[in-house]
Coordinates of C-alpha atoms in Angstrom, one line a residue:
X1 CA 46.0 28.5 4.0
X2 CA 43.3 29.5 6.6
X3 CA 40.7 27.7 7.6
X4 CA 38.2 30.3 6.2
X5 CA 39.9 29.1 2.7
X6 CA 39.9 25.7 3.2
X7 CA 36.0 25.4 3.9
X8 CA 35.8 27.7 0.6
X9 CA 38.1 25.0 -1.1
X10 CA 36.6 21.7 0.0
X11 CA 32.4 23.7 0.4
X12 CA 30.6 22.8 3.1
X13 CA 29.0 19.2 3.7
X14 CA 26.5 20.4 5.6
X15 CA 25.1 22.1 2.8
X16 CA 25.7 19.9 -0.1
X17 CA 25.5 16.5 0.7
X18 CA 24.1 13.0 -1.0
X19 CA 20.0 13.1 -0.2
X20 CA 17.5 10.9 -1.2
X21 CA 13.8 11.6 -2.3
X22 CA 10.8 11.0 -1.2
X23 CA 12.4 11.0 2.2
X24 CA 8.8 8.9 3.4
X25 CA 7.3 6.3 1.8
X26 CA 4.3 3.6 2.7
X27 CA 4.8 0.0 4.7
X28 CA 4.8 -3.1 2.2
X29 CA 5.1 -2.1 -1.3
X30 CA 7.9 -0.6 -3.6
X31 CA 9.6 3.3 -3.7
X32 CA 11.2 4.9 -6.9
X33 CA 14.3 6.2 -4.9
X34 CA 15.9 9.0 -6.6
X35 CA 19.8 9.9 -5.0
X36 CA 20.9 13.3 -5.5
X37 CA 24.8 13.7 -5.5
X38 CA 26.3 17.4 -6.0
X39 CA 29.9 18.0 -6.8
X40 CA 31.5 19.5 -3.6
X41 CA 35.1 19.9 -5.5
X42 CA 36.3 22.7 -7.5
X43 CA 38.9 21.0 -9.4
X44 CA 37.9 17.6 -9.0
X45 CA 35.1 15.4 -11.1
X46 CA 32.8 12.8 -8.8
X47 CA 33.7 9.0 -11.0
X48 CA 32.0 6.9 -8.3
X49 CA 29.4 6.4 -6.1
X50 CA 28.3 3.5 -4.2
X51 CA 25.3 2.9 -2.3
X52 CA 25.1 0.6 0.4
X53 CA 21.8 -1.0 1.1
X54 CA 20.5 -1.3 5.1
X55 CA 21.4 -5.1 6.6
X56 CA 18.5 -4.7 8.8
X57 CA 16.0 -4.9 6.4
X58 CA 16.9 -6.4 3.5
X59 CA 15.3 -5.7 0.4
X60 CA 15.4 -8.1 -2.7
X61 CA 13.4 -6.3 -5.4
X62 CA 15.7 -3.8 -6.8
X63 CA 16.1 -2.1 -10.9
X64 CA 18.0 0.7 -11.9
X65 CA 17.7 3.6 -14.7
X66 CA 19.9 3.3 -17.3
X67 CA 22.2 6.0 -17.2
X68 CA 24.5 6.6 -20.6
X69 CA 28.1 6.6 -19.5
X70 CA 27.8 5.0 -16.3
X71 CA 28.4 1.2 -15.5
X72 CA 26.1 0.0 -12.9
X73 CA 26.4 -3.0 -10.7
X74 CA 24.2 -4.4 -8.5
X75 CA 25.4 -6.3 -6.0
X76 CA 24.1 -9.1 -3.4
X77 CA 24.3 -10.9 -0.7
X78 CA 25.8 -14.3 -1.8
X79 CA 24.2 -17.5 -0.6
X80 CA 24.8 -20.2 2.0
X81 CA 25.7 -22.4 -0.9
X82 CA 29.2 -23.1 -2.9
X83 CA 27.4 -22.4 -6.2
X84 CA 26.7 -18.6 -7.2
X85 CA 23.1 -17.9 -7.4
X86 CA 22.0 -16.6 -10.8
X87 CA 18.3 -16.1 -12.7
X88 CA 15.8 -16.2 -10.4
X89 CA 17.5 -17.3 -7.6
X90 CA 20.3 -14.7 -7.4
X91 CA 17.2 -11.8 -7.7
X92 CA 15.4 -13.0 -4.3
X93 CA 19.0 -12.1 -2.3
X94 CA 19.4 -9.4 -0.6
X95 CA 21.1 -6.5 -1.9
X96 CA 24.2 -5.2 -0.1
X97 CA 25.3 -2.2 -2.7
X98 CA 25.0 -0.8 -6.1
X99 CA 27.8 1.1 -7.6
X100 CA 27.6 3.4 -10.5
X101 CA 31.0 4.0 -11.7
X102 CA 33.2 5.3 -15.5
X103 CA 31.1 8.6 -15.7
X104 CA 31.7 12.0 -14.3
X105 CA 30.1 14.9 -12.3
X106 CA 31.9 17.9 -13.0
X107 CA 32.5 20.8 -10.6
X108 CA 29.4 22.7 -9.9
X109 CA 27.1 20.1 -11.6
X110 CA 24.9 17.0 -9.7
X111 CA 23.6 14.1 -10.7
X112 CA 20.4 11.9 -10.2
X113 CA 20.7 8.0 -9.5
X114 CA 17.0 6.3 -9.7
X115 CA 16.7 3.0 -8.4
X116 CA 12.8 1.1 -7.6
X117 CA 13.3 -0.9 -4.4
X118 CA 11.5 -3.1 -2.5
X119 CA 9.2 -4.8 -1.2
X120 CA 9.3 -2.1 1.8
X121 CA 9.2 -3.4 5.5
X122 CA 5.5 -3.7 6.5
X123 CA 6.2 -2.2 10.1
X124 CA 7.4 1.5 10.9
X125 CA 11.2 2.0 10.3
X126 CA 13.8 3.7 9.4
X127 CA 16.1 2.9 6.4
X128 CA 19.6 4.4 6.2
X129 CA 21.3 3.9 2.8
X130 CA 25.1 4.5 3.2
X131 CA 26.9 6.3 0.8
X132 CA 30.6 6.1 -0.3
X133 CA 31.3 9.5 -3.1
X134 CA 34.7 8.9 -4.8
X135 CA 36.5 12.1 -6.7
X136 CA 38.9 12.3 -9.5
X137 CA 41.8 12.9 -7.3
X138 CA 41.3 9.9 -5.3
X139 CA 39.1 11.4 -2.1
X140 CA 36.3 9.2 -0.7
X141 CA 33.5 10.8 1.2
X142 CA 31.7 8.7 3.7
X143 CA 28.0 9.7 4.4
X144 CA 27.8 7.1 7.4
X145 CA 26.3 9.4 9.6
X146 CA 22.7 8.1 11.6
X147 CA 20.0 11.1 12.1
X148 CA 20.9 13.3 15.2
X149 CA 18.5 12.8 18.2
X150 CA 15.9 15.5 18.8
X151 CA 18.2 18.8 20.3
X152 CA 21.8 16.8 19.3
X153 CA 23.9 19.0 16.5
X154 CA 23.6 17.5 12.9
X155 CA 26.0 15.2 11.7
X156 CA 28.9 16.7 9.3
X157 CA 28.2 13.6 7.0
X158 CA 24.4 12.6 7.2
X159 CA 23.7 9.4 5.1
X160 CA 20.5 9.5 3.2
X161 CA 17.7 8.4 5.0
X162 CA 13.9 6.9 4.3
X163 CA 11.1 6.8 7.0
X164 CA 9.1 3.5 6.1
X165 CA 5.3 4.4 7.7
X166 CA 3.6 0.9 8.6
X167 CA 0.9 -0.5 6.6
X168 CA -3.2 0.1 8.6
X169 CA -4.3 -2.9 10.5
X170 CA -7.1 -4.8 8.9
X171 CA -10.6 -4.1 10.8
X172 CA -11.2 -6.6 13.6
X173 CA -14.5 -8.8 12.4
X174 CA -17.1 -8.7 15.1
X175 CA -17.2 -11.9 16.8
X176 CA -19.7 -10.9 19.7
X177 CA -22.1 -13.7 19.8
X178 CA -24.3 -11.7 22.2
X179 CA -24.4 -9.4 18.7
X180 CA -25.4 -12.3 16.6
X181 CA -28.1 -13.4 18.7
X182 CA -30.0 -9.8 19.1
X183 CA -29.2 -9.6 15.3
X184 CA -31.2 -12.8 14.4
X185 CA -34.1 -12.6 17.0
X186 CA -34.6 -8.8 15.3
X187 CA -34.9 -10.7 11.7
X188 CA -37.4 -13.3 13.8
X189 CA -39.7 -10.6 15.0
X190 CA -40.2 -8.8 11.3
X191 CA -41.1 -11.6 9.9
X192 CA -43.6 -12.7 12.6
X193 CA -45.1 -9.2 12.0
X194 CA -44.8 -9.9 8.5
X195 CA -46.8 -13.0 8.5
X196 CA -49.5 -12.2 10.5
X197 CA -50.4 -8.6 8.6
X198 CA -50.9 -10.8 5.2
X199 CA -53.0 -13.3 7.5
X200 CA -55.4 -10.3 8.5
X201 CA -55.9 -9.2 5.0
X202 CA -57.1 -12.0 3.9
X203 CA -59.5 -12.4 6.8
X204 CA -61.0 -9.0 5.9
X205 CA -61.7 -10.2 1.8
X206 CA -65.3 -11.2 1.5
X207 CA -65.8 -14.9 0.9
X208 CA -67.2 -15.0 -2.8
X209 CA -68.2 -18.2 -5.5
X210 CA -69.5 -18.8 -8.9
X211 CA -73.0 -18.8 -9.5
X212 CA -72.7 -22.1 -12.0
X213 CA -74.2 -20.4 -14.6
X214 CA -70.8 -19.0 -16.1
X215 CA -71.7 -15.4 -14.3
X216 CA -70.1 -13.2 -11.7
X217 CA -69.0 -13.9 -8.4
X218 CA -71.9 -14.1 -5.9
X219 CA -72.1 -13.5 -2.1
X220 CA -71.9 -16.8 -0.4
X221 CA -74.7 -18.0 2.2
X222 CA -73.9 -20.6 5.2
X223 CA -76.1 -23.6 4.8
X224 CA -75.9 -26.5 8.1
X225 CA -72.6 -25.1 8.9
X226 CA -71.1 -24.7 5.1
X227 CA -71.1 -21.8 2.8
X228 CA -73.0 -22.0 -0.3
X229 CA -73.3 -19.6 -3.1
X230 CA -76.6 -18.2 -3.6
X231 CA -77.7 -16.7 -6.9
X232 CA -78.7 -13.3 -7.3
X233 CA -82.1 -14.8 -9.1
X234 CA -83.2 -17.5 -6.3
X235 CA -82.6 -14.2 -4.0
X236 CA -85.3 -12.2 -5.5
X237 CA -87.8 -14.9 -5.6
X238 CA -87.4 -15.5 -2.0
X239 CA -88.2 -12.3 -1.6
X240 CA -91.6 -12.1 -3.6
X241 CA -93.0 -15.3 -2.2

C-alpha cells in the first residue's frame, strides 16, 4: 500500500483533530468547555474518549452534559487520607480526567462533549487538556502534543488548548497625604467665603422695630448710644413745632 493510501486510509491529523471551544476565556470564574471529536476512521467507530485535566492548575468545580448512550465518569485526585472522599469533600479535589465511554461516533460523524469548569486560574496561563481517542478496533490516539513555538512546525497531535487571560488589577486608592491636605484646606476656604458673604448681607438690611401700637415696622433712631424706634406720628409733630 503507498503512503499516498495510507494517509487516505488513516485521514490526516492535522486536519481533523480533538479541539476545544472557546479557545480563550477570562481569569477567575468558570468556562462551558465544549470538546469537539471527529471520526478519523473509515471503518472504525470512536467508543472512548478521555480527557485529562492540567496538574498545574487544578480545577475542582467541574459538571457534565448528559449525553444519552454515553457513561461518564469523573474522576479525581484522591486524598492524603486512607478514607475515600465523597459528598462535599470528594467535589473540592482536583480533577485528573473524565472519560465518556459505551457510545459510538461513526465514520464521518463528530461528536460534542460539554463540560463547565472551574474556578479558572486568576493569573494569565495556559491550560492544556490531554486527550486519549480510543476506536472500535482497539487504536488509541494521543493528542499530547504542547503548542508549537512561534516559526516551529505544528505538532501532528496538538492537544486542545485554553488561553486563561488574568483578571484587571483593582485601582490603587490614593494615599497621598499631600492630596488630602490641599483637598481639606480647599473645603476650609469655601466655607470661609461662605460665611462671611451671609455676614455682609445682613449688615446691608436696615435696622427696623415695632411702633408698640400693633403697626408696621418703623425706621429705628439712636438715642445715648441705643437705637430706638420712632413712630411715624411723633416724627411729624417734631416737624411742625
Amino acid at each position: 500500500m503507498s503512503a499516498a493510501a495510507v494517509v487516505l486510509l488513516h485521514g490526516s491529523p492535522a486536519a481533523a483533530h480533538v479541539t476545544v471551544t472557546p479557545s480563550a476565556v477570562a481569569g477567575g470564574g468558570y468556562g462551558t468547555f465544549s470538546f469537539k471529536v471527529p471520526n478519523e476512521r473509515p471503518t472504525a467507530s470512536t467508543t472512548r474518549l478521555e480527557v485529562v485535566f492540567p496538574a498545574d492548575h487544578p480545577l475542582t468545580g467541574v459538571s457534565v452534559r448528559p449525553m444519552p448512550g454515553w457513561t461518564i465518569t469523573v474522576n479525581r485526585q484522591q486524598a492524603a487520607t486512607a478514607t475515600p472522599a465523597v459528598g462535599e469533600h470528594a467535589a473540592a479535589q482536583p480533577v485528573t480526567s473524565i472519560v465518556w465511554q459505551d457510545g459510538a461516533i461513526g465514520p464521518g460523524e463528530f461528536q460534542l462533549f460539554d463540560v463547565s469548569v472551574g474556578p479558572m486560574p486568576k493569573t494569565s496561563t495556559t491550560l492544556l487538556f490531554k486527550a486519549l481517542q480510543t476506536y472500535s478496533d482497539g487504536e488509541i490516539v494521543r493528542w499530547l502534543d504542547p503548542p508549537a513555538a512561534d516559526g516551529a512546525p505544528r505538532p501532528e497531535h496538538p492537544a486542545p488548548v485554553v488561553a486563561v487571560a488574568g483578571s484587571a488589577a483593582p485601582t490603587a486608592v490614593n494615599s497621598d497625604p499631600a492630596g488630602r491636605v490641599l483637598g481639606w484646606t480647599g473645603l476650609g476656604v469655601a466655607l470661609t467665603a461662605l460665611l462671611l458673604a451671609v455676614a455682609s448681607l445682613r449688615r446691608r438690611k436696615p435696622f427696623t422695630a415695632r411702633d408698640g401700637h400693633g403697626g408696621t415696622d418703623v425706621p429705628a433712631r439712636a438715642v445715648n448710644g441705643q437705637r430706638t424706634a420712632v413712630p411715624a406720628a411723633a416724627g411729624s409733630r417734631a416737624g411742625r413745632s
